[in-house]
Amino acid sequence: MALNKAGVNLPEECGGHIIKPYTGPFAAVNPATGKMGFGGGSKLCVGLRAAIEESGLKDGMTITFHHHFREGDKIIGQVLTTIEEMGIRGLRFAPSAVVNLRNPSIVHFIESGVIDRVEASGIRGELGDAVIAGAMEKPVILRPHGGRPRAIAAGELTVDVAFIGVSAADEYGNANGVIGENACGALGYSHVDAQHGKKVIAVTDTIVPYPCTPATIRQETVDMVVCLDEIGDSDLIGKGAARLTRNPRDLLIAKNTAVVIAHCGCFENGFSFQTGAGAIPIACTKYVGDYMQEKGIKAGFALGGVTSGIVDLLNADLINYVEAVQSFDAVAARAMLGNSRIVECDSNRYANPHNKGCMVNRLDIAVLGALEVDVNFNVNILTGSSGEMLGGLGGGPDVAAGAKVPILALPLFRGRTPSIVNKVFTLCTPGETVAAVVTEVGVALNPQHRSYDMLRDSLKNADVAICGIEEMKHLAETITGIPEPIRCTDRVVALVEYRDGTVIDVIRQLEK
């Protein structure tokens, strides 16, 4: 028997349950941290330096960010500058993606030794140029959006300190991306960092009274809150509503894609889809909406990055729900506020292939973009015609693997460069996961895809030309000629991971 702090005699064991005697209201600590949970006070820190010091960040650790503020992000630069001033070096920089941030330059922090490893979905812009030229000693690891939460959950990517930018927060750590001057909308890529980060710092420029509602980033995951003078450039975070392209070729590709969608065999009440951003997908979304109205069809849900075009379909009652991982424009970002039919979807739920069920597996139809596709339907979404880093993996490999009918929509050629080639320069999405390639001249169906028979039969009477992928390649090369091969050294500068963590290709340093 043991006497607990309240004066009650207790057995040491009861029915197989080991008794832990009560020791006082604030005495028992969290076994994992050795501390009590945070009390009822404020988590606000006076500046980034105080928060970073409290986080215990040291040389060699991993720091993470999200890319929802896109090129308007002013948090990453301020954090890295503070870290540099504190003399911390050799960090693994692992944001969800790197957009083209120049003020200050991410490359500067590599040259100064603050960053010695990079892991992300994509590294476009100055950082991509530097990596492909051989600026980093250690190869960059590139993962699709579904591969990142998988890697974090598997312990392959440990998050020591997560810096989560939010457009508004309260002093206790509840936060979101939908209110405040610099609203970016959904924060789907940051949830996994909040859940797995050893220390989580919410960074905002807008403190609101407790509780901040809706709280998509929640107080129980946040250790510290920092309020800066500014966290972003609202003009670059979300520019109005994305406009419909007037480019005749893009419109024709979008129309052809919409025809394939409307006749693919899955276009029926309750269907699900993802169309994404960019000139062709935005136009395609409009044309799909026209078909939905014409045929009286309503979608069950739309998934992924959300545009104003998707919001238009929701408002027209052509979609039941939108599961938003990110918001591509200001209209989509603001539409989330107070609209219960737009749900923020975290990247684990969205596309992690190793959880107990991700949403891409429930997609009927998806529209994908690419820089190149080859005659085996393999897709390159990273490197351009000169080998430079132009894109990011994004969720392309995840969506292609999960959707019943993944459709690749792209022009036959860009400038003097064919988009249909004999072999892609960088393999990102395996060909067997792509059902069809749509260009301005028609549609090529992939006989290796699981939906081939359904598509072949469903499209027999559709108003779109069916042609072979080799035929498309020949036509493209007839117009552009065959480009010279890209010359590389043997040195690997980046590893391209597939969504399951295996390496599907490597990127080598370009010859000067």
Coordinates of C-alpha atoms in Angstrom, one line a residue:
M1 CA 0.0 0.0 0.0
A2 CA 1.1 3.6 -0.6
L3 CA -0.2 6.9 0.7
N4 CA -0.8 9.4 -2.1
K5 CA -0.5 13.1 -1.9
A6 CA -4.2 13.4 -1.1
G7 CA -3.8 11.1 1.9
V8 CA -5.5 8.0 0.3
N9 CA -4.0 4.5 0.8
L10 CA -3.6 2.8 -2.6
P11 CA -2.5 -0.7 -3.6
E12 CA 0.6 -0.9 -5.8
E13 CA -1.4 -2.9 -8.4
C14 CA -5.0 -3.5 -9.1
G15 CA -6.4 -6.0 -11.7
G16 CA -3.1 -5.9 -13.6
H17 CA -3.0 -2.1 -13.6
I18 CA 0.1 -0.5 -12.0
I19 CA -1.0 2.3 -9.7
K20 CA 0.7 5.6 -10.0
P21 CA -0.1 7.5 -6.7
Y22 CA -1.3 11.1 -7.1
T23 CA 1.6 13.5 -6.3
G24 CA -0.1 16.9 -6.5
P25 CA -2.0 18.9 -9.2
F26 CA 1.2 20.1 -11.0
A27 CA 3.8 17.5 -10.0
A28 CA 3.5 14.7 -12.7
V29 CA 5.3 15.7 -15.9
N30 CA 5.1 14.5 -19.5
P31 CA 7.4 11.5 -19.7
A32 CA 8.5 12.5 -23.2
T33 CA 9.6 16.0 -22.3
G34 CA 10.2 15.8 -18.6
K35 CA 8.0 18.9 -18.2
M36 CA 4.5 19.9 -17.4
G37 CA 2.4 21.2 -20.4
F38 CA 2.4 24.9 -21.0
G39 CA 0.3 26.9 -18.4
G40 CA -2.4 29.4 -19.2
G41 CA -0.1 32.3 -20.0
S42 CA 1.1 33.8 -23.2
K43 CA 3.5 32.0 -25.7
L44 CA 4.4 35.3 -27.3
C45 CA 8.2 35.7 -27.6
V46 CA 9.9 39.1 -28.1
G47 CA 11.3 38.6 -31.6
L48 CA 12.7 35.7 -33.6
R49 CA 16.0 35.6 -31.7
A50 CA 14.3 34.9 -28.4
A51 CA 12.1 32.2 -29.9
I52 CA 15.0 30.5 -31.7
E53 CA 17.1 30.6 -28.4
E54 CA 14.2 29.0 -26.5
S55 CA 13.8 26.3 -29.2
G56 CA 17.3 25.1 -28.6
L57 CA 18.3 25.2 -32.2
K58 CA 21.9 24.1 -32.7
D59 CA 24.4 23.4 -35.5
G60 CA 23.4 20.5 -37.8
M61 CA 19.6 20.5 -36.9
T62 CA 16.7 20.6 -39.3
I63 CA 14.4 23.6 -39.8
T64 CA 11.2 23.6 -41.9
F65 CA 8.9 26.1 -43.5
H66 CA 5.9 26.0 -45.8
H67 CA 5.5 27.7 -49.2
H68 CA 1.9 28.9 -48.9
F69 CA 3.1 32.6 -49.1
R70 CA 4.8 31.8 -52.4
E71 CA 7.0 34.6 -53.7
G72 CA 5.5 37.0 -51.2
D73 CA 7.1 35.1 -48.2
K74 CA 9.1 37.4 -45.9
I75 CA 9.4 34.9 -43.0
I76 CA 12.1 32.6 -44.4
G77 CA 14.6 35.5 -45.0
Q78 CA 14.1 37.0 -41.6
V79 CA 14.5 33.6 -39.8
L80 CA 17.7 32.7 -41.7
T81 CA 19.1 36.1 -41.2
T82 CA 18.5 35.8 -37.4
I83 CA 20.0 32.3 -37.4
E84 CA 23.1 33.6 -39.3
E85 CA 23.5 36.4 -36.7
M86 CA 23.4 33.8 -33.9
G87 CA 26.3 31.9 -35.5
I88 CA 24.3 28.7 -36.1
R89 CA 25.6 26.7 -39.0
G90 CA 25.2 23.4 -41.0
L91 CA 21.4 23.3 -40.9
R92 CA 19.2 21.1 -43.0
F93 CA 16.7 23.4 -44.8
A94 CA 13.6 21.4 -45.5
P95 CA 10.6 23.5 -46.6
S96 CA 7.6 22.0 -48.4
A97 CA 9.0 23.8 -51.5
V98 CA 11.3 26.7 -52.3
V99 CA 9.9 29.4 -54.5
N100 CA 12.0 32.1 -56.0
L101 CA 13.0 34.2 -53.0
R102 CA 15.7 36.8 -53.6
N103 CA 15.5 39.3 -50.8
P104 CA 17.5 37.9 -49.1
S105 CA 18.9 35.2 -51.3
I106 CA 18.7 31.6 -50.1
V107 CA 21.9 31.0 -51.9
H108 CA 23.6 33.4 -49.6
F109 CA 22.9 31.2 -46.6
I110 CA 24.4 28.2 -48.4
E111 CA 27.5 30.2 -49.2
S112 CA 27.7 31.4 -45.6
G113 CA 27.4 27.9 -44.2
V114 CA 24.0 28.4 -42.4
I115 CA 22.5 25.8 -44.8
D116 CA 24.4 22.7 -45.9
R117 CA 21.5 20.4 -47.0
V118 CA 18.2 21.1 -48.8
E119 CA 15.1 18.8 -49.0
A120 CA 11.9 20.1 -50.7
S121 CA 9.4 19.4 -53.4
G122 CA 11.0 21.8 -55.8
I123 CA 13.8 24.4 -55.8
R124 CA 12.9 26.8 -58.6
G125 CA 14.7 30.1 -59.2
E126 CA 18.1 31.2 -58.0
L127 CA 18.5 28.2 -55.6
G128 CA 17.7 25.7 -58.4
D129 CA 20.2 27.4 -60.7
A130 CA 22.9 27.2 -58.0
V131 CA 22.2 23.6 -57.2
I132 CA 22.3 22.4 -60.8
A133 CA 25.6 24.3 -61.2
G134 CA 27.1 22.3 -58.3
A135 CA 26.9 24.9 -55.5
M136 CA 26.1 22.3 -52.8
E137 CA 28.4 19.6 -51.5
K138 CA 25.5 17.3 -50.5
P139 CA 22.8 16.4 -53.1
V140 CA 19.4 18.0 -52.7
I141 CA 16.5 15.5 -52.0
L142 CA 13.3 16.3 -53.9
R143 CA 10.1 14.7 -52.7
P144 CA 6.5 14.9 -54.0
H145 CA 3.9 16.5 -51.6
G146 CA 2.8 13.0 -50.4
G147 CA 6.4 11.9 -49.9
R148 CA 7.2 14.6 -47.4
P149 CA 4.6 13.7 -44.7
R150 CA 5.6 10.0 -45.3
A151 CA 9.2 10.8 -44.8
I152 CA 8.5 12.8 -41.6
A153 CA 6.2 10.1 -40.2
A154 CA 8.9 7.5 -41.0
G155 CA 11.6 9.4 -39.3
E156 CA 13.6 10.0 -42.5
L157 CA 13.1 13.7 -42.1
T158 CA 13.3 14.8 -38.5
V159 CA 11.8 18.3 -37.8
D160 CA 13.8 19.9 -35.0
V161 CA 12.3 23.4 -35.3
A162 CA 9.3 24.2 -37.5
F163 CA 8.6 27.8 -38.4
I164 CA 5.0 28.1 -39.5
G165 CA 3.9 31.3 -41.1
V166 CA 0.3 32.3 -40.4
S167 CA -1.7 35.3 -41.3
A168 CA -3.2 35.5 -37.9
A169 CA -2.7 33.9 -34.4
D170 CA -3.6 34.4 -30.8
E171 CA -1.0 34.5 -28.1
Y172 CA -1.6 30.9 -27.2
G173 CA -0.8 29.4 -30.6
N174 CA -4.1 29.0 -32.4
A175 CA -3.6 30.3 -35.9
N176 CA -4.8 30.2 -39.6
G177 CA -4.1 31.6 -43.0
V178 CA -7.5 33.1 -43.8
I179 CA -7.7 36.3 -41.8
G180 CA -5.2 39.2 -41.5
E181 CA -3.6 41.4 -44.1
N182 CA -1.5 38.6 -45.6
A183 CA -4.1 35.9 -45.9
C184 CA -2.8 32.9 -48.0
G185 CA -5.7 30.6 -47.5
A186 CA -5.2 26.9 -46.8
L187 CA -2.1 25.8 -44.8
G188 CA -2.2 22.1 -45.8
Y189 CA 1.5 21.6 -46.1
S190 CA 2.3 22.9 -42.6
H191 CA 0.1 20.5 -40.5
V192 CA 2.7 17.7 -40.6
D193 CA 5.3 20.1 -39.3
A194 CA 3.1 21.2 -36.5
Q195 CA 2.3 17.6 -35.5
H196 CA 5.8 16.3 -35.7
G197 CA 8.1 19.3 -35.0
K198 CA 10.0 19.0 -31.8
K199 CA 9.6 22.7 -31.4
V200 CA 7.0 24.7 -33.3
I201 CA 7.1 28.4 -33.8
A202 CA 4.1 30.2 -35.3
V203 CA 5.2 33.4 -37.0
T204 CA 2.6 36.1 -37.8
D205 CA 2.1 39.8 -38.2
T206 CA -1.4 39.8 -36.8
I207 CA -2.3 38.9 -33.2
V208 CA -6.0 38.4 -32.5
P209 CA -7.9 37.9 -29.3
Y210 CA -8.0 34.3 -27.9
P211 CA -9.2 32.0 -29.4
C212 CA -8.2 32.6 -33.0
T213 CA -10.9 31.0 -35.1
P214 CA -10.8 28.9 -37.2
A215 CA -7.7 27.3 -35.6
T216 CA -6.2 25.2 -38.4
I217 CA -2.9 25.3 -36.6
R218 CA -3.8 24.5 -33.0
Q219 CA -2.5 25.6 -29.7
E220 CA -1.6 22.1 -28.5
T221 CA 1.1 21.8 -31.2
V222 CA 2.6 25.3 -30.9
D223 CA 5.4 26.1 -28.5
M224 CA 6.0 29.8 -29.3
V225 CA 4.4 32.6 -31.1
V226 CA 6.3 35.5 -32.7
C227 CA 4.8 38.7 -34.1
L228 CA 6.8 40.4 -36.8
D229 CA 6.2 43.8 -38.4
E230 CA 5.5 42.1 -41.7
I231 CA 5.5 38.5 -42.8
G232 CA 4.8 38.9 -46.5
D233 CA 4.0 40.9 -49.6
S234 CA 0.3 40.6 -50.1
D235 CA 0.5 41.4 -53.8
L236 CA 2.8 38.4 -54.3
I237 CA 1.0 36.0 -51.9
G238 CA -2.3 36.1 -53.7
K239 CA -3.1 38.1 -56.8
G240 CA -6.9 38.6 -57.2
A241 CA -8.7 35.9 -59.2
A242 CA -6.7 34.0 -61.8
R243 CA -7.8 35.2 -65.3
L244 CA -8.9 32.9 -68.1
T245 CA -6.1 32.7 -70.7
R246 CA -6.7 34.1 -74.2
N247 CA -4.0 32.0 -75.8
P248 CA -5.8 30.0 -78.5
R249 CA -3.5 27.0 -78.2
D250 CA -4.0 26.8 -74.4
L251 CA -7.7 27.1 -74.8
L252 CA -7.8 24.3 -77.4
I253 CA -5.8 22.0 -75.1
A254 CA -8.1 22.9 -72.2
K255 CA -11.2 22.1 -74.4
N256 CA -9.7 18.8 -75.5
T257 CA -9.0 17.9 -71.9
A258 CA -12.5 18.8 -70.9
V259 CA -13.9 16.6 -73.7
V260 CA -11.8 13.7 -72.4
I261 CA -13.1 14.3 -68.9
A262 CA -16.7 14.5 -70.0
H263 CA -16.4 11.2 -71.9
C264 CA -14.0 9.3 -69.7
G265 CA -16.5 7.0 -68.1
C266 CA -16.3 8.6 -64.6
F267 CA -18.1 11.8 -65.4
E268 CA -21.3 11.3 -63.4
N269 CA -23.0 12.6 -60.3
G270 CA -20.7 12.4 -57.3
F271 CA -17.5 12.2 -59.3
S272 CA -14.3 13.7 -57.8
F273 CA -11.6 15.7 -59.5
Q274 CA -8.5 17.9 -59.3
T275 CA -7.5 20.3 -62.0
G276 CA -4.8 22.5 -60.4
A277 CA -3.5 25.9 -61.4
G278 CA -2.0 27.4 -64.6
A279 CA -3.5 28.7 -67.8
I280 CA -4.6 25.3 -69.2
P281 CA -6.0 23.8 -65.9
I282 CA -7.9 27.1 -65.1
A283 CA -9.5 27.1 -68.6
C284 CA -10.2 23.4 -68.3
T285 CA -12.0 23.9 -65.0
K286 CA -14.4 26.4 -66.7
Y287 CA -15.1 24.0 -69.6
V288 CA -15.7 21.1 -67.2
G289 CA -18.1 23.4 -65.3
D290 CA -20.0 24.1 -68.6
Y291 CA -20.3 20.3 -69.2
M292 CA -21.6 19.8 -65.6
Q293 CA -24.3 22.4 -66.1
E294 CA -25.2 21.0 -69.5
K295 CA -25.5 17.4 -68.3
G296 CA -26.9 18.3 -64.8
I297 CA -23.9 16.6 -63.1
K298 CA -22.7 17.6 -59.6
A299 CA -19.2 16.7 -58.3
G300 CA -18.8 15.1 -54.9
F301 CA -15.6 16.9 -54.1
A302 CA -12.7 18.8 -55.7
L303 CA -9.2 18.3 -54.2
G304 CA -5.8 19.9 -54.1
G305 CA -4.8 23.5 -54.8
V306 CA -7.8 25.7 -55.2
T307 CA -8.4 28.5 -57.6
S308 CA -11.2 31.0 -58.0
G309 CA -12.5 28.8 -60.8
I310 CA -13.2 26.0 -58.3
V311 CA -14.8 28.5 -56.0
D312 CA -17.1 29.6 -58.9
L313 CA -18.2 26.0 -59.3
L314 CA -18.8 25.6 -55.6
N315 CA -20.9 28.8 -55.5
A316 CA -22.9 27.5 -58.5
D317 CA -23.7 24.4 -56.5
L318 CA -21.8 22.2 -59.0
I319 CA -19.5 20.8 -56.2
N320 CA -20.5 19.5 -52.8
Y321 CA -17.2 20.1 -51.0
V322 CA -13.7 21.4 -51.7
E323 CA -10.8 19.8 -49.9
A324 CA -8.1 22.6 -50.1
V325 CA -4.4 21.8 -49.6
Q326 CA -3.4 25.3 -50.8
S327 CA -5.1 28.4 -52.2
F328 CA -3.7 29.6 -55.5
D329 CA -5.2 33.1 -55.5
A330 CA -6.8 35.7 -53.2
V331 CA -10.4 34.8 -54.1
A332 CA -9.8 31.2 -53.2
A333 CA -8.0 32.2 -50.0
R334 CA -10.7 34.5 -48.8
A335 CA -13.5 32.1 -49.8
M336 CA -12.4 29.7 -47.1
L337 CA -13.5 32.1 -44.3
G338 CA -16.9 31.1 -43.0
N339 CA -17.6 28.6 -45.8
S340 CA -18.1 25.1 -44.2
R341 CA -18.0 23.5 -47.7
I342 CA -14.3 24.4 -48.1
V343 CA -12.3 22.2 -45.8
E344 CA -8.5 22.6 -45.2
C345 CA -6.8 19.3 -46.1
D346 CA -3.3 18.6 -44.7
S347 CA -0.7 17.0 -47.0
N348 CA -0.8 13.7 -45.0
R349 CA -4.5 13.3 -45.6
Y350 CA -4.0 14.5 -49.2
A351 CA -1.3 12.2 -50.5
N352 CA 0.8 10.2 -48.0
P353 CA 1.0 6.8 -49.7
H354 CA 1.9 5.0 -46.5
N355 CA -0.9 6.2 -44.2
K356 CA -4.2 4.3 -43.8
G357 CA -5.9 6.1 -46.8
C358 CA -5.1 9.3 -48.6
M359 CA -7.5 11.4 -50.6
V360 CA -5.8 11.1 -54.0
N361 CA -6.8 7.5 -53.9
R362 CA -10.4 8.6 -54.0
L363 CA -10.0 10.8 -57.1
D364 CA -11.8 9.9 -60.3
I365 CA -10.2 12.5 -62.6
A366 CA -7.1 14.6 -62.4
V367 CA -5.4 17.1 -64.7
L368 CA -1.6 17.2 -64.5
G369 CA 0.9 19.6 -66.1
A370 CA 4.5 18.8 -67.2
L371 CA 7.6 20.1 -69.0
E372 CA 8.1 16.9 -70.9
V373 CA 6.5 13.5 -71.5
D374 CA 8.1 10.7 -73.4
V375 CA 6.9 7.9 -75.7
N376 CA 6.5 5.6 -72.6
F377 CA 4.3 8.3 -70.9
N378 CA 7.1 9.0 -68.3
V379 CA 6.8 12.6 -67.1
N380 CA 9.3 15.3 -66.3
I381 CA 8.1 18.2 -64.1
L382 CA 11.4 19.4 -62.8
T383 CA 13.9 20.3 -65.5
G384 CA 13.7 22.4 -68.7
S385 CA 15.1 22.1 -72.1
S386 CA 18.5 23.2 -71.0
G387 CA 18.6 21.1 -67.9
E388 CA 17.7 24.0 -65.6
M389 CA 15.4 23.6 -62.7
L390 CA 12.1 25.0 -63.8
G391 CA 9.4 23.2 -61.8
G392 CA 8.7 21.3 -58.6
L393 CA 7.4 17.7 -58.1
G394 CA 4.3 19.1 -56.3
G395 CA 1.6 16.5 -56.0
G396 CA 1.9 15.2 -59.6
P397 CA 3.3 11.7 -58.8
D398 CA 0.8 11.3 -56.0
V399 CA -2.2 12.3 -58.0
A400 CA -1.2 10.2 -61.0
A401 CA -0.8 7.1 -58.8
G402 CA -4.1 7.6 -57.0
A403 CA -6.6 8.9 -59.6
K404 CA -8.6 6.6 -61.8
V405 CA -8.1 8.8 -64.9
P406 CA -4.9 11.0 -64.6
I407 CA -4.7 13.2 -67.7
L408 CA -1.5 15.0 -68.7
A409 CA -2.3 18.3 -70.5
L410 CA 0.5 20.2 -72.3
P411 CA 1.4 21.8 -75.6
L412 CA 3.1 19.8 -78.3
F413 CA 6.1 22.2 -78.1
R414 CA 7.2 25.3 -76.4
G415 CA 9.3 27.7 -78.4
R416 CA 11.7 25.5 -80.4
T417 CA 11.5 22.7 -77.8
P418 CA 9.3 19.6 -78.3
S419 CA 7.3 18.6 -75.2
I420 CA 6.9 15.0 -76.5
V421 CA 10.3 13.3 -76.5
N422 CA 11.9 10.0 -76.9
K423 CA 13.1 9.9 -73.2
V424 CA 12.5 12.5 -70.5
F425 CA 15.6 14.3 -69.1
T426 CA 14.4 13.8 -65.5
L427 CA 11.9 11.0 -64.6
C428 CA 9.5 12.2 -62.0
T429 CA 6.2 10.4 -62.6
P430 CA 6.3 6.8 -64.0
G431 CA 4.5 6.3 -67.3
E432 CA 2.3 3.5 -66.1
T433 CA 0.5 5.9 -63.8
V434 CA -0.5 8.3 -66.7
A435 CA -3.7 7.4 -68.5
A436 CA -3.7 10.0 -71.3
V437 CA -1.7 12.8 -72.9
V438 CA -3.7 15.7 -74.3
T439 CA -2.3 18.3 -76.6
E440 CA -3.7 20.8 -79.2
V441 CA -3.7 18.0 -81.8
G442 CA -5.6 15.4 -79.9
V443 CA -5.3 12.7 -77.2
A444 CA -2.9 9.8 -76.8
L445 CA -4.1 6.9 -74.6
N446 CA -1.6 4.8 -72.6
P447 CA -2.2 1.1 -73.2
Q448 CA -0.2 0.3 -70.0
H449 CA -2.7 2.2 -67.8
R450 CA -5.4 0.4 -65.8
S451 CA -8.1 2.7 -67.2
Y452 CA -7.1 2.2 -70.9
D453 CA -10.0 -0.1 -71.9
M454 CA -12.5 2.2 -70.3
L455 CA -11.1 5.3 -72.0
R456 CA -10.7 3.6 -75.4
D457 CA -14.4 2.6 -75.3
S458 CA -15.7 5.8 -73.8
L459 CA -13.9 8.2 -76.2
K460 CA -15.0 6.4 -79.4
N461 CA -17.7 9.0 -80.1
A462 CA -16.1 12.0 -78.4
D463 CA -15.3 15.1 -80.4
V464 CA -11.6 14.8 -80.0
A465 CA -8.9 13.2 -82.2
I466 CA -7.2 10.0 -80.9
C467 CA -3.6 9.6 -82.0
G468 CA -0.5 7.7 -80.8
I469 CA 2.2 9.2 -78.6
E470 CA 4.8 8.4 -81.2
E471 CA 2.7 10.3 -83.8
M472 CA 2.6 13.3 -81.4
K473 CA 6.4 13.2 -80.9
H474 CA 7.0 13.0 -84.7
L475 CA 4.7 16.0 -85.3
A476 CA 6.4 18.0 -82.6
E477 CA 9.9 17.2 -84.0
T478 CA 8.8 18.1 -87.5
I479 CA 8.0 21.6 -86.2
T480 CA 10.9 22.1 -83.8
G481 CA 13.6 19.7 -85.0
I482 CA 15.4 17.4 -82.6
P483 CA 17.2 19.3 -79.8
E484 CA 20.8 18.7 -79.0
P485 CA 21.3 16.4 -75.9
I486 CA 21.9 18.2 -72.6
R487 CA 25.5 17.7 -71.4
C488 CA 26.1 16.8 -67.8
T489 CA 29.0 15.8 -65.6
D490 CA 28.9 12.5 -63.6
R491 CA 28.3 14.4 -60.4
V492 CA 24.9 13.9 -58.8
V493 CA 23.5 17.2 -57.4
A494 CA 19.9 16.1 -56.6
L495 CA 18.1 12.8 -55.8
V496 CA 14.5 12.6 -57.1
E497 CA 12.4 10.5 -54.7
Y498 CA 9.2 8.8 -55.7
R499 CA 6.3 9.2 -53.2
D500 CA 7.3 5.9 -51.4
G501 CA 10.8 7.1 -50.6
T502 CA 12.6 5.1 -53.4
V503 CA 14.8 7.1 -55.8
I504 CA 13.3 7.2 -59.2
D505 CA 16.0 9.4 -60.9
V506 CA 19.0 11.7 -60.2
I507 CA 19.9 15.1 -61.5
R508 CA 23.5 15.6 -62.5
Q509 CA 25.5 18.8 -62.6
L510 CA 25.4 20.6 -65.9
E511 CA 28.6 21.0 -67.9
K512 CA 29.7 24.6 -68.1

